[in-house]
Structures are given as C-alpha cells and as structure tokens.
Amino acid sequence: YNSGLLKFRKIGSPSKPEWGFLTPIESMQEIPFDVKRIYYIYGVDENEVRGKHSHKSLHQVLICVHGKVDVRLENFYGNETYTLNDPSVGLYVGPDNWREMSNFQNDAVLLVLASEKYDPNDYIRDYDEFIEHNQKRYGVKK
Ligand code: TYD
C-alpha cells in the first residue's frame, strides 16, 4: 500500500497532566523517509477543497497539529477518507495518490513533512492524467 495512518508517541507526564504532551518525529524512525521540506496549510475556509493533485515520486506525512480536516485519498488500491484531528497521528501519503483536503475546522493547521524539495514537475494536476499515469504504472484496475 502507498498510504496509511501512523501512530506517533505522545509523551506526557501522568503525575502532572498540566505538562501537556510532546510528539517527536525523526526521519527513518517514525516516518519512512528523510525530511527535506516542511510546510503547513492554515486559514482555509470550511467550504474550500485543497490538493486535487498527485505526485509522481514525493513521499509525505500529513499531521493535523490543530483542529480537524478530512483527507480523501484515491490510489490504485481504492479510495479512502481519513479524518485527521489528533497531533499524534500522521497520514503517510506515498507517490501516486490523488488527494483532496476538505472540511477544514477549528482554525485547522495541517503540517506536511515531505521527502523532497518543492518541484512543480513532480505534480499531476489533471485527474484524467492521474488515472492514465496509474494505469501505466500499476495496470488497469479489475
Ligand atoms: P499546492 O501544492 O498547489 O497547494 P494545495 O495542493 O495544498 O492546494 O501549492 C500552492 C502554491 O504554493 C503553489 O503556487 C506552489 C506553492 N508552493 C511552494 O512554493 N512550495 C511548496 O513547498 C509548496 C507545497 C507549494
């Protein structure tokens, strides 16, 4: 599979709940690639849909560090919608996933860890081209 949820550590202090939590993420430990870039998406209107593209070779992990957002992934294996609302959970999104982020809530902040620097040539922004690309790469869906 080229996508799925990751559960990170959530370090707290049971005897001191006011201390809060800390979630550490290290390259090649908690996530399966070296991080070369981070960015975050925020201030998105509830009715807005972001993404609507796939990547040819980029690996990413999406973490909703505040609030809540829905992420729909479509890939060779199927179609799945994940609700991200826990800073200790990451959604691994490998190459060849069409992604759409919607229903941004509560001033959501979506943190993205990426395996490569920004490269516009790695994007497929046309849905039909995405389908064609995946058929060439994985074969026609039965
Ligand atoms: P885009 O990836 O299209 O955003 P989304 O898919 O979340 O809606 O990027 C939006 C704009 O930001 C686009 O003009 C490219 C630019 N951008 C960068 O310059 N560097 C980056 O690392 C990213 C992710 C985007």
mmCIF file of C-alpha atoms in Angstrom, residues 7 13 19 33 37 39 41 43 47 60 70 72 87 91 94 111 114-116 129 139-140:
data_model
loop_
_atom_site.group_PDB
_atom_site.id
_atom_site.type_symbol
_atom_site.label_atom_id
_atom_site.label_comp_id
_atom_site.label_asym_id
_atom_site.label_seq_id
_atom_site.Cartn_x
_atom_site.Cartn_y
_atom_site.Cartn_z
ATOM 1 C CA LYS A 7 0.584 6.488 15.311
ATOM 2 C CA SER A 13 3.553 13.155 32.472
ATOM 3 C CA TRP A 19 2.665 19.449 31.494
ATOM 4 C CA PHE A 33 11.864 8.805 4.511
ATOM 5 C CA ARG A 37 10.950 20.124 3.430
ATOM 6 C CA TYR A 39 5.169 23.324 5.138
ATOM 7 C CA ILE A 41 -1.606 24.815 5.452
ATOM 8 C CA GLY A 43 -6.535 29.704 7.386
ATOM 9 C CA ASN A 47 -16.051 25.220 2.093
ATOM 10 C CA GLN A 60 4.651 12.917 2.506
ATOM 11 C CA ASP A 70 -10.702 15.413 6.124
ATOM 12 C CA ARG A 72 -9.558 11.804 0.765
ATOM 13 C CA PRO A 87 -1.497 15.705 16.576
ATOM 14 C CA LEU A 91 -1.194 10.096 7.398
ATOM 15 C CA GLY A 94 3.225 7.963 -0.972
ATOM 16 C CA LEU A 111 1.568 20.180 8.872
ATOM 17 C CA ALA A 114 7.967 15.931 2.551
ATOM 18 C CA SER A 115 10.772 13.745 1.155
ATOM 19 C CA GLU A 116 11.913 16.268 -1.491
ATOM 20 C CA GLU A 129 -3.807 12.276 -16.490
ATOM 21 C CA GLY A 139 -2.069 -1.860 -14.763
ATOM 22 C CA VAL A 140 -5.762 -1.475 -15.374
#
